[in-house]
Amino acid sequence: MSATARKMAPNAEDIRARKGGTPLVSLTAYTTPMAQFMDGHCDFVLVGDSVGMVLHGLPSTLGVSMEMMILHGQAVARGLSQAMMVIDMPFASYEEGPAQAFRNAARLMAETGAGAVKLEGGVEMAETIRFLVKRGIPVMAHIGLTPQSINTLGGYKVQGRDAQADAVLADAHAVADAGAFSVVLEKVPQGLADRITAEVAIPTIGIGASAGCDGQILVVDDMLGFFTAFKPKFVKRYADLGPLAEAAISEYATEVRARSFPAPEHVFADQAPVAAKTAAPKASQKD
Ligand code: KIV
């Protein structure tokens, strides 16, 4: 793409303005190369605290620290120029109250260059969201299944069925009224997700919610088949790269043991190749 055709990364207000338009596309990312792959395809990229489970082998997101988020956020930022970067506030970095949330959100944004933070919670987080937004920090909310609360939710269950629906609806209205620029709906029934999307003025981003949401997000390691510990129903595997990676590693191991790798084309001659007399000397990586 030419420099003039290159699109600018959207900001939180651009994302808010996409309500009811072409669906917003988003994935999580934790590293520079993966961010580069998705930069031209996603509207925003989330540095999710799912990093703890998919890259660090933690049993839940509860053990993720500010330092981990900052390190991965800095790596992702190096891979993005066209998509917005949103970064998760990790467990215990904001729940104490607005002042703690502001301190840590400001640090995440200053040290990574993220354009917004995401935090989990509905009605109970409305005051904190309002405080952050009034002080210049765009907030993406996350309601429904909030993985940082699995110990009080009793596991990774669908949220908002039957009698619970009103509570999730109230959460959606609370975060929108508090000034969040968008809201992630995780693992809520389709009908409820559609109702929330129709009722709130900010874009809804579905994950296990509904194709009627204003956008969708998936954990990249889930959709590429790198994370194989379990596969939630809402994940579609667009590729199965985990088994491909293992097959490649197994082939390498076999070839090393058989001394068929490295082959002649991978090693260096003892004598430097004689340079052609007419050609100008050129820097080369080959010798
Ligand atoms: O951490 C994460 O990856 C998330 C997405 C599941 C929305 O919060």
Coordinates of C-alpha atoms and ligand atoms in Angstrom, one line a residue:
M1 CA 0.0 0.0 0.0
S2 CA 1.4 3.5 -0.8
A3 CA 2.0 6.0 2.0
T4 CA -0.9 8.1 0.8
A5 CA -3.3 5.2 0.7
R6 CA -2.3 4.0 4.2
K7 CA -5.2 4.4 6.7
M8 CA -4.7 6.1 10.0
A9 CA -5.3 4.0 13.2
P10 CA -8.8 4.8 14.5
N11 CA -9.2 6.3 18.0
A12 CA -11.9 5.6 20.6
E13 CA -14.3 8.1 19.1
D14 CA -13.9 6.6 15.6
I15 CA -14.8 3.2 17.1
R16 CA -17.8 4.7 18.9
A17 CA -19.0 6.2 15.6
R18 CA -19.1 2.8 14.0
K19 CA -22.3 1.9 16.0
G20 CA -24.8 0.3 13.6
G21 CA -22.3 0.3 10.7
T22 CA -20.1 -2.3 9.1
P23 CA -19.1 -4.7 11.9
L24 CA -15.9 -3.9 13.8
V25 CA -13.2 -6.5 13.4
S26 CA -11.0 -7.3 16.3
L27 CA -8.6 -10.0 17.6
T28 CA -6.3 -10.3 20.6
A29 CA -2.5 -10.0 20.1
Y30 CA 0.5 -10.4 22.4
T31 CA 3.5 -10.2 20.2
T32 CA 4.9 -8.0 17.4
P33 CA 4.7 -10.6 14.5
M34 CA 1.1 -11.5 15.2
A35 CA 0.2 -7.8 15.5
Q36 CA 1.8 -7.2 12.1
F37 CA -0.3 -10.0 10.6
M38 CA -3.5 -8.5 11.8
D39 CA -2.7 -4.8 11.4
G40 CA -4.3 -4.4 7.9
H41 CA -7.4 -6.5 8.8
C42 CA -8.6 -5.4 12.2
D43 CA -10.1 -2.1 13.3
F44 CA -8.7 -2.6 16.8
V45 CA -6.4 -5.1 18.4
L46 CA -6.8 -6.1 22.1
V47 CA -3.8 -6.9 24.3
G48 CA -5.9 -9.2 26.3
D49 CA -5.1 -10.6 29.8
S50 CA -5.9 -13.9 28.1
V51 CA -2.1 -13.7 27.5
G52 CA -1.7 -15.4 30.9
M53 CA -3.5 -18.5 29.7
V54 CA -2.6 -18.7 26.1
L55 CA 1.1 -17.7 26.3
H56 CA 2.2 -18.2 29.9
G57 CA 0.3 -21.4 30.8
L58 CA -1.5 -19.9 33.7
P59 CA -4.8 -21.6 34.8
S60 CA -6.8 -18.4 34.6
T61 CA -6.3 -14.7 34.0
L62 CA -6.0 -13.9 37.7
G63 CA -2.2 -14.2 37.8
V64 CA -1.6 -11.6 35.1
S65 CA 0.4 -8.6 36.3
M66 CA 0.7 -5.0 35.2
E67 CA 4.3 -5.7 34.1
M68 CA 3.2 -8.6 31.9
M69 CA 0.6 -6.4 30.2
I70 CA 3.1 -3.6 29.7
L71 CA 5.7 -5.9 28.1
H72 CA 3.2 -7.5 25.7
G73 CA 1.5 -4.1 25.0
Q74 CA 4.9 -2.6 24.0
A75 CA 5.5 -5.6 21.7
V76 CA 2.1 -5.3 20.1
A77 CA 2.5 -1.6 19.6
R78 CA 5.6 -2.2 17.5
G79 CA 3.5 -4.3 15.1
L80 CA 0.6 -1.9 14.6
S81 CA 0.3 1.2 12.4
Q82 CA -3.3 1.0 11.1
A83 CA -5.3 -0.7 13.8
M84 CA -6.1 0.9 17.2
M85 CA -4.6 -0.8 20.3
V86 CA -6.7 -1.4 23.4
I87 CA -5.1 -2.9 26.5
D88 CA -6.7 -4.9 29.3
M89 CA -6.4 -3.8 32.9
P90 CA -5.3 -6.9 34.8
F91 CA -7.0 -8.3 37.8
A92 CA -6.5 -6.2 41.0
S93 CA -5.2 -3.2 39.1
Y94 CA -8.5 -1.2 39.2
E95 CA -11.1 -2.8 41.5
E96 CA -10.1 -0.9 44.7
G97 CA -11.5 2.3 43.3
P98 CA -11.3 5.1 40.7
A99 CA -7.9 6.5 42.0
Q100 CA -6.2 3.1 41.7
A101 CA -7.8 2.6 38.3
F102 CA -6.6 5.9 37.0
R103 CA -3.1 5.4 38.2
N104 CA -2.8 2.0 36.5
A105 CA -4.7 2.9 33.4
A106 CA -2.5 6.0 32.9
R107 CA 0.6 3.9 33.3
L108 CA -0.6 1.3 30.8
M109 CA -1.4 4.0 28.2
A110 CA 1.8 6.0 28.8
E111 CA 4.1 3.0 28.7
T112 CA 2.5 1.1 25.8
G113 CA 0.9 3.8 23.6
A114 CA -2.5 2.1 23.8
G115 CA -5.4 4.2 22.7
A116 CA -7.8 2.9 25.4
V117 CA -8.1 0.4 28.3
K118 CA -10.6 -2.4 28.8
L119 CA -11.9 -3.4 32.2
E120 CA -14.4 -6.0 33.4
G121 CA -17.6 -5.2 35.2
G122 CA -20.9 -3.5 34.8
V123 CA -23.0 -1.5 37.3
E124 CA -20.3 -1.9 40.0
M125 CA -17.6 -0.4 37.7
A126 CA -19.7 2.5 36.4
E127 CA -18.3 5.1 38.8
T128 CA -14.7 4.0 37.9
I129 CA -15.5 4.2 34.2
R130 CA -16.9 7.7 34.6
F131 CA -13.9 8.8 36.6
L132 CA -11.4 7.6 34.0
V133 CA -13.3 8.9 31.0
K134 CA -13.6 12.4 32.6
R135 CA -9.9 12.4 33.0
G136 CA -9.0 11.5 29.5
I137 CA -8.9 7.7 29.5
P138 CA -11.1 6.0 26.9
V139 CA -12.7 2.9 28.4
M140 CA -14.0 -0.3 26.7
A141 CA -16.2 -2.1 29.1
H142 CA -16.5 -5.9 29.3
I143 CA -19.7 -7.6 30.7
G144 CA -21.5 -10.9 30.6
L145 CA -18.8 -13.6 31.4
T146 CA -16.0 -11.7 33.0
P147 CA -13.1 -14.2 33.4
Q148 CA -11.5 -12.2 36.2
S149 CA -14.5 -13.1 38.3
I150 CA -14.7 -16.8 37.6
N151 CA -14.4 -17.6 41.3
T152 CA -17.6 -15.7 42.1
L153 CA -19.4 -16.6 38.9
G154 CA -18.8 -20.3 39.5
G155 CA -16.9 -21.0 36.3
Y156 CA -17.0 -20.1 32.6
K157 CA -20.9 -20.3 32.3
V158 CA -23.2 -18.4 29.9
Q159 CA -24.3 -15.2 31.6
G160 CA -27.8 -13.6 31.3
R161 CA -30.1 -16.5 30.8
D162 CA -33.7 -16.2 32.1
A163 CA -33.8 -14.3 35.3
Q164 CA -30.2 -13.0 35.0
A165 CA -31.0 -11.2 31.7
D166 CA -32.1 -8.0 33.5
A167 CA -28.9 -7.8 35.4
V168 CA -26.7 -8.0 32.3
L169 CA -29.0 -5.5 30.5
A170 CA -28.6 -3.1 33.5
D171 CA -24.8 -3.6 33.2
A172 CA -24.8 -2.6 29.6
H173 CA -26.8 0.5 30.2
A174 CA -24.6 1.4 33.2
V175 CA -21.3 1.3 31.3
A176 CA -22.7 3.1 28.3
D177 CA -24.2 5.9 30.6
A178 CA -20.8 6.1 32.4
G179 CA -19.1 7.0 29.1
A180 CA -17.5 3.7 27.9
F181 CA -17.0 4.0 24.1
S182 CA -17.8 0.4 23.5
V183 CA -18.7 -2.8 25.4
V184 CA -17.6 -6.4 25.0
L185 CA -20.4 -8.9 25.5
E186 CA -18.9 -12.3 26.4
K187 CA -20.9 -15.5 26.4
V188 CA -24.4 -14.0 26.6
P189 CA -27.4 -15.5 24.9
Q190 CA -28.0 -14.3 21.3
G191 CA -31.4 -12.7 22.0
L192 CA -30.1 -10.7 24.9
A193 CA -27.0 -9.6 22.9
D194 CA -29.3 -8.4 20.2
R195 CA -31.5 -6.5 22.7
I196 CA -28.4 -4.8 24.2
T197 CA -27.1 -3.9 20.8
A198 CA -30.5 -2.3 19.9
E199 CA -30.8 -0.5 23.2
V200 CA -27.3 1.0 24.0
A201 CA -25.8 3.8 21.9
I202 CA -22.3 2.4 21.9
P203 CA -20.9 -0.5 19.8
T204 CA -21.3 -4.0 21.2
I205 CA -18.4 -6.3 20.6
G206 CA -19.4 -9.9 20.7
I207 CA -17.5 -13.0 21.8
G208 CA -19.9 -15.9 22.2
A209 CA -22.8 -13.4 21.8
S210 CA -24.5 -12.7 18.4
A211 CA -23.6 -12.0 14.8
G212 CA -26.0 -9.0 15.3
C213 CA -23.4 -7.2 17.5
D214 CA -21.6 -4.2 16.2
G215 CA -18.4 -6.1 16.1
Q216 CA -16.7 -9.4 17.0
I217 CA -13.5 -10.4 18.8
L218 CA -11.7 -13.7 19.2
V219 CA -8.6 -14.8 21.1
V220 CA -6.1 -15.2 18.2
D221 CA -4.5 -18.4 19.6
D222 CA -8.0 -19.9 19.8
M223 CA -8.9 -19.1 16.2
L224 CA -5.5 -20.2 14.8
G225 CA -5.5 -23.5 16.8
F226 CA -2.4 -22.7 18.9
F227 CA -4.3 -22.9 22.2
T228 CA -5.5 -26.5 22.5
A229 CA -6.1 -26.9 26.3
F230 CA -9.9 -26.4 25.5
K231 CA -12.1 -24.9 22.8
P232 CA -15.1 -22.8 23.9
K233 CA -18.2 -23.4 21.7
F234 CA -18.0 -19.8 20.5
V235 CA -14.6 -20.3 18.9
K236 CA -14.3 -21.0 15.2
R237 CA -10.9 -22.5 14.3
Y238 CA -10.0 -20.7 11.1
A239 CA -6.7 -22.7 11.0
D240 CA -5.3 -25.5 12.9
L241 CA -1.7 -24.3 13.3
G242 CA -0.8 -26.1 16.5
P243 CA -0.6 -29.6 14.9
L244 CA 1.2 -28.1 11.9
A245 CA 3.8 -26.5 14.2
E246 CA 4.3 -29.8 16.0
A247 CA 4.7 -31.7 12.8
A248 CA 7.4 -29.2 11.6
I249 CA 9.2 -29.6 14.9
S250 CA 9.1 -33.3 14.8
E251 CA 10.5 -33.3 11.2
Y252 CA 13.3 -31.1 12.3
A253 CA 14.1 -33.4 15.3
T254 CA 14.2 -36.4 12.9
E255 CA 16.5 -34.6 10.4
V256 CA 18.9 -33.5 13.2
R257 CA 19.2 -37.0 14.5
A258 CA 19.7 -38.4 11.0
R259 CA 22.3 -35.6 10.2
S260 CA 20.3 -34.7 7.2
F261 CA 19.9 -31.1 8.5
P262 CA 21.8 -28.9 8.0
A263 CA 22.0 -29.8 4.2
P264 CA 24.7 -28.4 1.9
E265 CA 22.6 -25.3 1.1
H266 CA 22.5 -24.3 4.8
V267 CA 26.3 -24.4 5.5
F268 CA 29.2 -22.2 4.5
A269 CA 32.1 -23.1 2.2
D270 CA 35.6 -22.8 3.8
Q271 CA 36.8 -20.7 0.8
A272 CA 34.9 -17.4 0.1
P273 CA 33.3 -17.5 -3.4
V274 CA 35.4 -15.7 -6.0
A275 CA 33.7 -12.4 -7.0
A276 CA 32.9 -11.9 -10.7
K277 CA 35.3 -9.3 -12.1
T278 CA 32.7 -7.1 -13.8
A279 CA 30.1 -7.0 -10.9
A280 CA 30.4 -4.3 -8.3
P281 CA 31.0 -5.8 -4.8
K282 CA 27.7 -6.2 -3.0
A283 CA 26.9 -6.8 0.7
S284 CA 25.5 -10.3 1.0
Q285 CA 24.0 -12.4 3.8
K286 CA 24.8 -15.6 1.8
D287 CA 28.5 -15.9 2.6
Ligands
KIV1 O1 -8.5 -11.1 27.5 C1 -9.1 -11.3 26.5 O2 -8.6 -11.9 25.5 C2 -10.5 -10.7 26.4 C3 -11.3 -11.1 25.2 C4 -11.8 -12.5 25.4 C5 -12.4 -10.2 24.9 O3 -10.9 -10.0 27.2

